[in-house]
Short mmCIF file of C-alpha atoms in Angstrom, two decimals:
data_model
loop_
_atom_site.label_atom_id
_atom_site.label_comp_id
_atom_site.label_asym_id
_atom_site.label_seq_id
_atom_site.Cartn_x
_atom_site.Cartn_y
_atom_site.Cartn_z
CA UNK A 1 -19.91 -50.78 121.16
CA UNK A 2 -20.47 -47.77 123.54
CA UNK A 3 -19.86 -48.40 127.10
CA UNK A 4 -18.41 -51.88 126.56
CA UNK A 5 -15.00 -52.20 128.39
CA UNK A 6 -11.68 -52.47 126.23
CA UNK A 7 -10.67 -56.10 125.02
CA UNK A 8 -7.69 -56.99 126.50
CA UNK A 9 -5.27 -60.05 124.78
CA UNK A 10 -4.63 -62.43 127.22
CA UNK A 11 -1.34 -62.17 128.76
CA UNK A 12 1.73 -65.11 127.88
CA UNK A 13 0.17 -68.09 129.58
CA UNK A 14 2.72 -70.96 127.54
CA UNK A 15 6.66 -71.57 127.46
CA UNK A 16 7.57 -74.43 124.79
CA UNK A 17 10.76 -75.31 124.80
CA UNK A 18 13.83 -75.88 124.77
CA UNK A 19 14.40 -77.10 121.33
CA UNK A 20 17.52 -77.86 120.17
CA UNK A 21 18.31 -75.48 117.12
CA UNK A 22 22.28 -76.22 116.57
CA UNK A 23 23.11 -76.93 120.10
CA UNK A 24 20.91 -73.53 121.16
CA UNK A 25 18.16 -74.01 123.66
CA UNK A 26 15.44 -72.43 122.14
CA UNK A 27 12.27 -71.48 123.77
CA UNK A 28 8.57 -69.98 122.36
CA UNK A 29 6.34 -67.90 124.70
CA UNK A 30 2.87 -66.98 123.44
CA UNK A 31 0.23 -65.63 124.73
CA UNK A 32 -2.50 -68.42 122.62
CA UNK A 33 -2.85 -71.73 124.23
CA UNK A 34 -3.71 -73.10 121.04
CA UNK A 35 -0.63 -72.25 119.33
CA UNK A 36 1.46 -73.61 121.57
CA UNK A 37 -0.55 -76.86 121.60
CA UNK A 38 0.49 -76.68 118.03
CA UNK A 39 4.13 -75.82 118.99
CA UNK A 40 4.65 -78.57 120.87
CA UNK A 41 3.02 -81.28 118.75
CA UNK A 42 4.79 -79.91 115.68
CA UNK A 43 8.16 -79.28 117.36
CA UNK A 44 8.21 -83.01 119.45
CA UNK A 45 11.18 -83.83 117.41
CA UNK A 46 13.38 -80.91 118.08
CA UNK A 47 12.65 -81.11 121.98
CA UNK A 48 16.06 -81.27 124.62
CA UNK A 49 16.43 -81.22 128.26
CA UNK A 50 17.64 -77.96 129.42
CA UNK A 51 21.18 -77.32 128.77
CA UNK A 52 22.86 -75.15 131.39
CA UNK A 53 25.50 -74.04 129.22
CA UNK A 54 24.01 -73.57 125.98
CA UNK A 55 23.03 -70.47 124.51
CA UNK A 56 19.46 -69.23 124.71
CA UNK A 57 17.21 -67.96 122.23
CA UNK A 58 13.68 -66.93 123.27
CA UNK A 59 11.11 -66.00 120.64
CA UNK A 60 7.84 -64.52 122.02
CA UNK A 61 5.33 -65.18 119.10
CA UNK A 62 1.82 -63.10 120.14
CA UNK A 63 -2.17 -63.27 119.05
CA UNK A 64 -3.20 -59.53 119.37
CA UNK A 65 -7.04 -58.44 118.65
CA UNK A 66 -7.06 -55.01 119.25
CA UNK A 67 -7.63 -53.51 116.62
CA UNK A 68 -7.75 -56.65 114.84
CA UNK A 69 -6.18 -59.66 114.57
CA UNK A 70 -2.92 -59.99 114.46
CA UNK A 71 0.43 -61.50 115.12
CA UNK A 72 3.66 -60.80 115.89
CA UNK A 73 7.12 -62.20 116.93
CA UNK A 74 9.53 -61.09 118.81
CA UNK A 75 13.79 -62.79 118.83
CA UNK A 76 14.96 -62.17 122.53
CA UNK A 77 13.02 -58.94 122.32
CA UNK A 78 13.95 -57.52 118.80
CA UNK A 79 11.28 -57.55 116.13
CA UNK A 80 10.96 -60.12 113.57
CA UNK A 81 7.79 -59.96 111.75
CA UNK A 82 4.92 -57.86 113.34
CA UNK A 83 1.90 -58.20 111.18
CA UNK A 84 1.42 -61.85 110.28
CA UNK A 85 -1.99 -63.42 109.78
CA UNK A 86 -3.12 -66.70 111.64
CA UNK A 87 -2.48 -68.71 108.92
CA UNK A 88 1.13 -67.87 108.20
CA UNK A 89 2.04 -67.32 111.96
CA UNK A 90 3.51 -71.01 112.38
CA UNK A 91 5.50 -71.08 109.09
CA UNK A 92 6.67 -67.71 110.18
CA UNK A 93 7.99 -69.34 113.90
CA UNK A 94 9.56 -72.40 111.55
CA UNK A 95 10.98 -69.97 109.35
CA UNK A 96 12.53 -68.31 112.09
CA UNK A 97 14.18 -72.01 113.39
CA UNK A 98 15.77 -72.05 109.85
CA UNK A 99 17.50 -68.41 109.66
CA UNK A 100 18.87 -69.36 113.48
CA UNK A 101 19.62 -72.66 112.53
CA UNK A 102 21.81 -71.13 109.77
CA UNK A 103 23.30 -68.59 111.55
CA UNK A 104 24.51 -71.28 113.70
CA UNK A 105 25.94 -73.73 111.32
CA UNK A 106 28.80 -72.81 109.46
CA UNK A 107 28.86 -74.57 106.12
CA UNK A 108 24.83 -74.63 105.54
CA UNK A 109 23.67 -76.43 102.55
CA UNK A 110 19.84 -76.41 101.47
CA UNK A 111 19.13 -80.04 102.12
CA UNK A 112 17.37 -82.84 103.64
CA UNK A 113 18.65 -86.08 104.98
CA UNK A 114 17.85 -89.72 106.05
CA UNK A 115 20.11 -91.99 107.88
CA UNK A 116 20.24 -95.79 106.10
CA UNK A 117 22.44 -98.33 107.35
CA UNK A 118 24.53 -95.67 109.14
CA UNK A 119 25.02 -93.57 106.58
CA UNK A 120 23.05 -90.13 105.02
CA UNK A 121 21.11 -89.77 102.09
CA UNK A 122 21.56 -85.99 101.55
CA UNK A 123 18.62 -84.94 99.04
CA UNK A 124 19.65 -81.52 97.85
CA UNK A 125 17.49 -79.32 95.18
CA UNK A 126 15.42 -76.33 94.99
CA UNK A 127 12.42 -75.66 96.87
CA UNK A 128 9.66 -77.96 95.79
CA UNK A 129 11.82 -80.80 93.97
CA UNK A 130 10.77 -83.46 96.18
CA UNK A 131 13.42 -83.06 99.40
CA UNK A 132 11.13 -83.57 102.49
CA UNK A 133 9.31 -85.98 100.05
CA UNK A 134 12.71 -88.56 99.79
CA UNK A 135 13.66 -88.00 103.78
CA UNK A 136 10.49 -88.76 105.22
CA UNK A 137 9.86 -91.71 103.03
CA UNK A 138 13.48 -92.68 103.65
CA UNK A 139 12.70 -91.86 107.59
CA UNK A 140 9.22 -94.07 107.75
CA UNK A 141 10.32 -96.92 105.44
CA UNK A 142 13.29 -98.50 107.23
CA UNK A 143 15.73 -95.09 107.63
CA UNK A 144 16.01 -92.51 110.32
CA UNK A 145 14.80 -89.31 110.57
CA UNK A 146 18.27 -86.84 110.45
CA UNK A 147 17.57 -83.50 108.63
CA UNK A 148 15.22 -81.11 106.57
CA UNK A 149 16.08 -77.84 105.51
CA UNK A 150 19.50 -77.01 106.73
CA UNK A 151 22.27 -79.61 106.69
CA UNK A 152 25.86 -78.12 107.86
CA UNK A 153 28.91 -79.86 105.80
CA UNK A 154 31.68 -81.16 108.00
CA UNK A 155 34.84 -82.29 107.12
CA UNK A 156 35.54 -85.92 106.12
CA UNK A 157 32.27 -86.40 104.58
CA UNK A 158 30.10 -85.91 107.30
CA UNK A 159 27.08 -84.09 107.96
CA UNK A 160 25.08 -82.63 110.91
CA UNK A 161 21.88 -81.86 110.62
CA UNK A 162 18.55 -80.37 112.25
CA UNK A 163 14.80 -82.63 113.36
CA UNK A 164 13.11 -79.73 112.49
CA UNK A 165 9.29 -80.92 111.61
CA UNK A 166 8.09 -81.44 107.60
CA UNK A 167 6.37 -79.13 105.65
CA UNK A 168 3.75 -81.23 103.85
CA UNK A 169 1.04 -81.07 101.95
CA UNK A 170 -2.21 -82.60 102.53
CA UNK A 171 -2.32 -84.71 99.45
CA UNK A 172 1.40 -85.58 99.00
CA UNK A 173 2.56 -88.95 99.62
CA UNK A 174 4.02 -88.30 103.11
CA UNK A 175 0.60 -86.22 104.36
CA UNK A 176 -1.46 -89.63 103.17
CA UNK A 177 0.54 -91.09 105.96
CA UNK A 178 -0.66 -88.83 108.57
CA UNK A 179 -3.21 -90.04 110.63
CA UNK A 180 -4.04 -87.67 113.46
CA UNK A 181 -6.96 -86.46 112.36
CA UNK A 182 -7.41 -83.41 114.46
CA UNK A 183 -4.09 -82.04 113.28
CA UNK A 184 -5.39 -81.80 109.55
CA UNK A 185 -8.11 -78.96 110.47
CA UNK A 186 -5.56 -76.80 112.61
CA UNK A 187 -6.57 -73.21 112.04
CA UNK A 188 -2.87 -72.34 111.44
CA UNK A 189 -2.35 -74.28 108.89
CA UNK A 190 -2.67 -73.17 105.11
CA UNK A 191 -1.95 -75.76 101.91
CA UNK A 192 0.47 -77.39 103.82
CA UNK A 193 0.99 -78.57 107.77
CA UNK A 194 4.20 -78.98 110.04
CA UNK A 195 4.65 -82.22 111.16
CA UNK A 196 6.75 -83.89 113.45
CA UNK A 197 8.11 -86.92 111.17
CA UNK A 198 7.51 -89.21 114.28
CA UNK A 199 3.68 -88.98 113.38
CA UNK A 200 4.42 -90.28 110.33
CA UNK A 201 6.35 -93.45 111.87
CA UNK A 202 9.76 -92.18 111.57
CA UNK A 203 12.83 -93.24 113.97
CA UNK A 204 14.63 -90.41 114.77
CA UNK A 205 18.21 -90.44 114.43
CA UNK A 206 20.14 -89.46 117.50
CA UNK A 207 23.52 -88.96 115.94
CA UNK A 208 24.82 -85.29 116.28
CA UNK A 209 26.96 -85.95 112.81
CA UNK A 210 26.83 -88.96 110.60
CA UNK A 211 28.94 -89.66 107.28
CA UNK A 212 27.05 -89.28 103.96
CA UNK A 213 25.90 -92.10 102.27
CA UNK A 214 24.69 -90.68 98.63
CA UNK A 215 24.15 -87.45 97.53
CA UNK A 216 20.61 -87.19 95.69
CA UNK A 217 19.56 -84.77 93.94
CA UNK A 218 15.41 -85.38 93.28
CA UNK A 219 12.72 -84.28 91.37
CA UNK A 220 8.55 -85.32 90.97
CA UNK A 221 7.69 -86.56 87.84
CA UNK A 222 4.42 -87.98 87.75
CA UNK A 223 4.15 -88.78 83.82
CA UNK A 224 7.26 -91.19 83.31
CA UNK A 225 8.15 -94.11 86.05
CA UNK A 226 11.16 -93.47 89.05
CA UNK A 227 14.46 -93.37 87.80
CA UNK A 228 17.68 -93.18 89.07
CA UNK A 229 20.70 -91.64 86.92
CA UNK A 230 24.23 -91.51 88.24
CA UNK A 231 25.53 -87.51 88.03
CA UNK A 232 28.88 -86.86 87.27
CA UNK A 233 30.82 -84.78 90.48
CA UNK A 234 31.30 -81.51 88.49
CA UNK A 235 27.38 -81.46 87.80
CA UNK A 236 27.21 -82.39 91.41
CA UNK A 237 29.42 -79.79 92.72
CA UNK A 238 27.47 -77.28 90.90
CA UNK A 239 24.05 -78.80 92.08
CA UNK A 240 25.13 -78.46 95.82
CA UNK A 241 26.52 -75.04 95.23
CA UNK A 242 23.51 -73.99 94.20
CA UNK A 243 21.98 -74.48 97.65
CA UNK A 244 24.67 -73.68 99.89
CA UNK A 245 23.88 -69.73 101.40
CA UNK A 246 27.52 -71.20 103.42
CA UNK A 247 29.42 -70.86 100.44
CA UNK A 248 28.75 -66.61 100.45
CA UNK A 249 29.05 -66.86 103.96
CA UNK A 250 32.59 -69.44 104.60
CA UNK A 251 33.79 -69.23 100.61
CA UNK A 252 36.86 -71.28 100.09
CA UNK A 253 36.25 -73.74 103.26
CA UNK A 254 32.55 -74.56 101.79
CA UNK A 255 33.82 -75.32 98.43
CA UNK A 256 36.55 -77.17 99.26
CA UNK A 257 34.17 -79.67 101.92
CA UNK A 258 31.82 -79.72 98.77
CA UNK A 259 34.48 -80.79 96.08
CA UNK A 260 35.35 -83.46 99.26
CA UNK A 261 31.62 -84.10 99.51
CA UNK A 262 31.20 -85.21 95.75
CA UNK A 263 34.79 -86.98 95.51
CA UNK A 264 33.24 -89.18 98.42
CA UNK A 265 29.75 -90.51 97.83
CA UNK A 266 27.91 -91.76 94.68
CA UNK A 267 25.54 -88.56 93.36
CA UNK A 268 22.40 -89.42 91.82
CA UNK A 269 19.65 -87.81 90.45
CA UNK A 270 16.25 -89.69 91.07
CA UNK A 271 13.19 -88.75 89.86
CA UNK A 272 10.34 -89.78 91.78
CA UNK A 273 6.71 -91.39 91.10
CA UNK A 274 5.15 -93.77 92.52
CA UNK A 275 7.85 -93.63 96.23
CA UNK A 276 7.95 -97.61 96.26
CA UNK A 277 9.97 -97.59 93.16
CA UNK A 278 11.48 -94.54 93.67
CA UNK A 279 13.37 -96.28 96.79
CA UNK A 280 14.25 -99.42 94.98
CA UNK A 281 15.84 -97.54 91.61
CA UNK A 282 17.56 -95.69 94.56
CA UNK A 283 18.33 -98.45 96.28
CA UNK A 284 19.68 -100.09 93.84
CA UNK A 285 21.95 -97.03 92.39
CA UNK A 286 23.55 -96.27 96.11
CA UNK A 287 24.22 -100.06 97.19
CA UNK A 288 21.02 -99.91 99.82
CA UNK A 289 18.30 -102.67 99.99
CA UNK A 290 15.05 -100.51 101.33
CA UNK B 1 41.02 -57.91 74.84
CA UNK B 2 42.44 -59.89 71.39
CA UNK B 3 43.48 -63.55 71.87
CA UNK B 4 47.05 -62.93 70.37
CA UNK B 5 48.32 -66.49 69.93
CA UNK B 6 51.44 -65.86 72.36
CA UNK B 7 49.39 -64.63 75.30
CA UNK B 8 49.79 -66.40 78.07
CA UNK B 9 46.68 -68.38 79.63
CA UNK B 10 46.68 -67.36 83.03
CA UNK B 11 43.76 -67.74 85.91
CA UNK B 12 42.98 -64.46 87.56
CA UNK B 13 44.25 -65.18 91.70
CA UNK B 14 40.19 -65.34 92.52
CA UNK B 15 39.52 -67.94 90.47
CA UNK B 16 40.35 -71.58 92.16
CA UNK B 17 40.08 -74.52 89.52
CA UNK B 18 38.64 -78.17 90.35
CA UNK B 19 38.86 -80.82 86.97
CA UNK B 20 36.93 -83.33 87.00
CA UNK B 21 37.32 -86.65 84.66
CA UNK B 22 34.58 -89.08 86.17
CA UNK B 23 31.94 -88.38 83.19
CA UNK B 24 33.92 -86.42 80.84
CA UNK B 25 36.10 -83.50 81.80
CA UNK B 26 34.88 -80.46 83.32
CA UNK B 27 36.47 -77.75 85.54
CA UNK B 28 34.29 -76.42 88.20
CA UNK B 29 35.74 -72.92 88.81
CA UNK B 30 35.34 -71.44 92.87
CA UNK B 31 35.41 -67.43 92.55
CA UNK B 32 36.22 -66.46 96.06
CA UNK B 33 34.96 -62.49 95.07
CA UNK B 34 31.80 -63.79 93.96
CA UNK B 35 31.37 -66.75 96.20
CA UNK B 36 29.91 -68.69 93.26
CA UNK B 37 30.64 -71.24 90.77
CA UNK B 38 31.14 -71.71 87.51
CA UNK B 39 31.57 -74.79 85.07
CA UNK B 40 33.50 -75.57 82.06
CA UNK B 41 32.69 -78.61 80.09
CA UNK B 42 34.32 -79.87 76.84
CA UNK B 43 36.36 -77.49 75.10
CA UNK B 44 36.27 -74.87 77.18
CA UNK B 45 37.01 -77.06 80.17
CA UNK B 46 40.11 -78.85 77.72
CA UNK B 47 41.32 -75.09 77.30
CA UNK B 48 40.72 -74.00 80.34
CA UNK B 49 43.04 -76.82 81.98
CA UNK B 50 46.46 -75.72 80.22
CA UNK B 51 45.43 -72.15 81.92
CA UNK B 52 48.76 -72.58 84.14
CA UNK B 53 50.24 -69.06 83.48
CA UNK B 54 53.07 -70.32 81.51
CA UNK B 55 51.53 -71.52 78.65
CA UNK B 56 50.47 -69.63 75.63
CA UNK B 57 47.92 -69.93 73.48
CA UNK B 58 49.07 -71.30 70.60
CA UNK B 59 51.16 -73.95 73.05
CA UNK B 60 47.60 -74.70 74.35
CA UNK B 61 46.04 -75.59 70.56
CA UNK B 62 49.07 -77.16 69.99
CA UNK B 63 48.88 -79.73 72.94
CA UNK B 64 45.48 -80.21 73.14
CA UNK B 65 45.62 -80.95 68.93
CA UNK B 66 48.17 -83.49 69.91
CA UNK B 67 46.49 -84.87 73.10
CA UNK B 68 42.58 -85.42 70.95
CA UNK B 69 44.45 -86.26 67.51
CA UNK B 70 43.22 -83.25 65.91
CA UNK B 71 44.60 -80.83 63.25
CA UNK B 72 45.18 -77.65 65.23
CA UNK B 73 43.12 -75.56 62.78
CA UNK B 74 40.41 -77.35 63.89
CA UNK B 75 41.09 -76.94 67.99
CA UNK B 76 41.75 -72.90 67.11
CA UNK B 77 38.64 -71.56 66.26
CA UNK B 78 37.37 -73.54 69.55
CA UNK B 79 40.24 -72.41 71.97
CA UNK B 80 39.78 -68.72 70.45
CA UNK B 81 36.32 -69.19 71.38
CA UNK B 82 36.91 -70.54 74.82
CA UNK B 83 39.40 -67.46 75.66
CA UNK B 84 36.90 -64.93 74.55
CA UNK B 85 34.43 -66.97 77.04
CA UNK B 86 37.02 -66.60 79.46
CA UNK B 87 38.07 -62.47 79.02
CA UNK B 88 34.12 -62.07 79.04
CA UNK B 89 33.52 -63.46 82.36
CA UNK B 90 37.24 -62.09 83.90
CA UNK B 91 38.57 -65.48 84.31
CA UNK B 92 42.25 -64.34 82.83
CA UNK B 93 44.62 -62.66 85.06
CA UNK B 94 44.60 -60.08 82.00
CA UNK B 95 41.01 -60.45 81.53
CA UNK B 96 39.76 -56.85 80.28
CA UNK B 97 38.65 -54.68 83.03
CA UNK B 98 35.95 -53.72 81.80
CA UNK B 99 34.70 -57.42 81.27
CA UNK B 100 31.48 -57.67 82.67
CA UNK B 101 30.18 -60.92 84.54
CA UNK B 102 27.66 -62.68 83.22
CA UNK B 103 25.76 -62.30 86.77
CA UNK B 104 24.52 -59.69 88.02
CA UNK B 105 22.24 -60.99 90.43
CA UNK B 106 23.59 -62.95 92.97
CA UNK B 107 26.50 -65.02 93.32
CA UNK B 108 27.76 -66.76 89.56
CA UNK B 109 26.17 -70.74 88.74
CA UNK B 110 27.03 -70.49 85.10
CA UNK B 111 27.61 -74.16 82.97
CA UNK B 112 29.47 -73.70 79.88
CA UNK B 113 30.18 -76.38 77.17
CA UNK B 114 32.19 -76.52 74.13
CA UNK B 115 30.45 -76.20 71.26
CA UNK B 116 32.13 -79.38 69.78
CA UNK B 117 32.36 -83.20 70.88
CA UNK B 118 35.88 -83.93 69.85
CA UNK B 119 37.03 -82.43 73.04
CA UNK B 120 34.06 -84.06 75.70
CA UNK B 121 36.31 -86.83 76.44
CA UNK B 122 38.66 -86.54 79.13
CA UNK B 123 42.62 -85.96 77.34
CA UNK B 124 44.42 -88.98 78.06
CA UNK B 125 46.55 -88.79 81.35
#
């Protein structure tokens, strides 16, 4: 309108952080107070007392309306992404977690985990076949919150992995369990929300590295009952490999913690309806009473 | 490049071999170029196993026709097979250079099985 002054964006008004992304102290500025309410409720899991001696990431993720709305983010000043709508902004900020969380970890595999009765239930698969699904159900039924996305292979069977919150979808099993109803109308959410798994009931696990417990390899089948089916350790091997960016990355060393992986831990592949019976076929194939 | 009988089976020095004999036998292959994987099952996986650059071909129908109790005529066409599988995807040491990998889009994730059942069960130790 003629003669009305320039908007202005508001300047960065929130800090969240740190958050522990592979022993980095990471920090979000923003310049929306309502994002980083969203930030810190959706990133409760990941949060750490400053750490002096760690390294420091700082993203500054920014609501610009001038000359329309728009949003960008910025890794410890470098561009990352600089024209992102309001509803992809947050993905875009976890998305960003994951690439530094797998910068940072050596021997990444595409994977999410559960800690029962010490151990991990790694749940490895493509994008979609039910991996968030199994470790928050595993996490609010009786396990512990370890991993989603990104778990790095160590030697001797052991894992570390990353609290990261769940992508989940409204009418999945785990979003029925959500119950804070303000969360479910967040403007920067799309068909599915972030969510810390302790809203969902889940203990978190504190460990830095646990050993593995089962490999799993699910899927969602909602036309034939749960069932679990041993998997040989070649089809195993080839499974994991199939979601490991480490082996490009480490080669040799990846595979070799991978063929150690498989020679260690029963593999299964599970199929999941109805989660109840899901986790007692699984139960009953890995030695665990859920 | 023909499978002469007497050529020796050898693994090209990218390829690093895994067997596995808890549900069958397979060989899981590691090609540190590619940073992928690769498995053999059944016959090719049977084959692929006397690939220790000293044996030939024919020594590899020979003990494998031995190992499953088979006439060697009928392990032949199968190991033939299995070495052609093996020039095309430049698994041999000889392999042909012009072999071209089955992947050309990212890093290899190829499963390959025998075309018979004879050989599907691991060779006795």
């Amino acid at each position: 309108m003629p003669g009305s002054p320039p908007a202005v964006d508001p300047p960065i008004g929130d800090r969240i952080g740190p958050l522990d992304v592979a022993g980095a102290d990471v920090y979000i500025e923003t310049n929306d107070s309502d994002f980083a309410d969203e930030l810190r409720w959706a990133m409760t899991d990941l949060a750490t007392a400053p750490r002096p001696a760690a390294d420091q990431v700082v993203y500054r993720t920014t609501r610009r309306t001038v000359p329309w709305v728009l949003w960008s983010t910025l890794r410890d000043g470098q561009p990352c992404e600089l024209t992102m709508n309001e509803r992809y902004v947050l993905f875009h900020q976890q998305w960003e977690l994951n690439r530094l969380m797998i910068e940072r970890t050596p021997n990444a595999l595409h994977a999410a985990a559960a800690v029962v009765d010490g151990g991990a239930v790694v749940a490895c698969g493509a994008s979609m076949a039910g991996k968030t699904t199994l470790a928050g159900w595993l996490a609010s039924h009786g396990g512990k919150y370890f991993s989603d996305e990104v778990v790095g292979v160590l030697p001797g069977g052991m894992v570390s992995g990353f609290r990261r919150p769940l992508g989940i979808r409204h009418h999945g099993p785990l979003g029925a369990q959500l119950t804070d109803a303000p969360r479910l109308t967040s403007r920067f959410h799309d068909y599915e929300m972030l969510v810390p798994p302790s809203s969902l009931g889940a203990t978190i696990a504190t460990e830095t590295s646990v050993p593995v417990r089962a490999l799993v390899m699910p899927t969602v089948d909602l036309n034939e009952p749960s069932r679990a089916t041993p998997l040989g350790q070649a089809e195993a091997l080839v499974a994991l490999a199939d979601g490991a960016p480490g082996l490009a990355d480490h080669g040799e060393q990846m595979f070799e913690l991978l063929v150690e992986l498989v020679g260690k831990v029963p593999c299964v592949r599970l199929s999941m309806n109805d989660m109840d019976q899901a986790m007692t076929v699984l139960g009953e194939s890995i030695g665990w009473s859920p | 490049m023909t499978a002469s009988l007497d050529r020796l089976l050898a693994p090209a020095e990218h390829i690093r071999t895994e067997i596995f004999t808890d549900a069958g036998f397979d060989a899981v292959l590691f090609d540190r170029q590619q940073g992928g994987v690769i498995r053999l099952a059944g016959a090719a996986a049977a084959v692929w196993s006397m690939a220790d650059g000293q044996t030939t071909i024919a020594q590899a129908i020979d003990e494998l026709a031995d190992i499953f109790g088979q006439p060697a005529a009928e392990i032949r066409a199968d190991a033939l097979d299995a070495v052609q599988l093996f020039d095309r995807t430049g698994l041999l040491i000889d392999s042909p250079p012009t072999a071209e990998p089955e992947h050309d889009h990212g890093p290899p994730r190829r499963d390959h099985h025998g075309e018979t059942d004879y050989l599907a069960r691991p060779p006795d130790p």
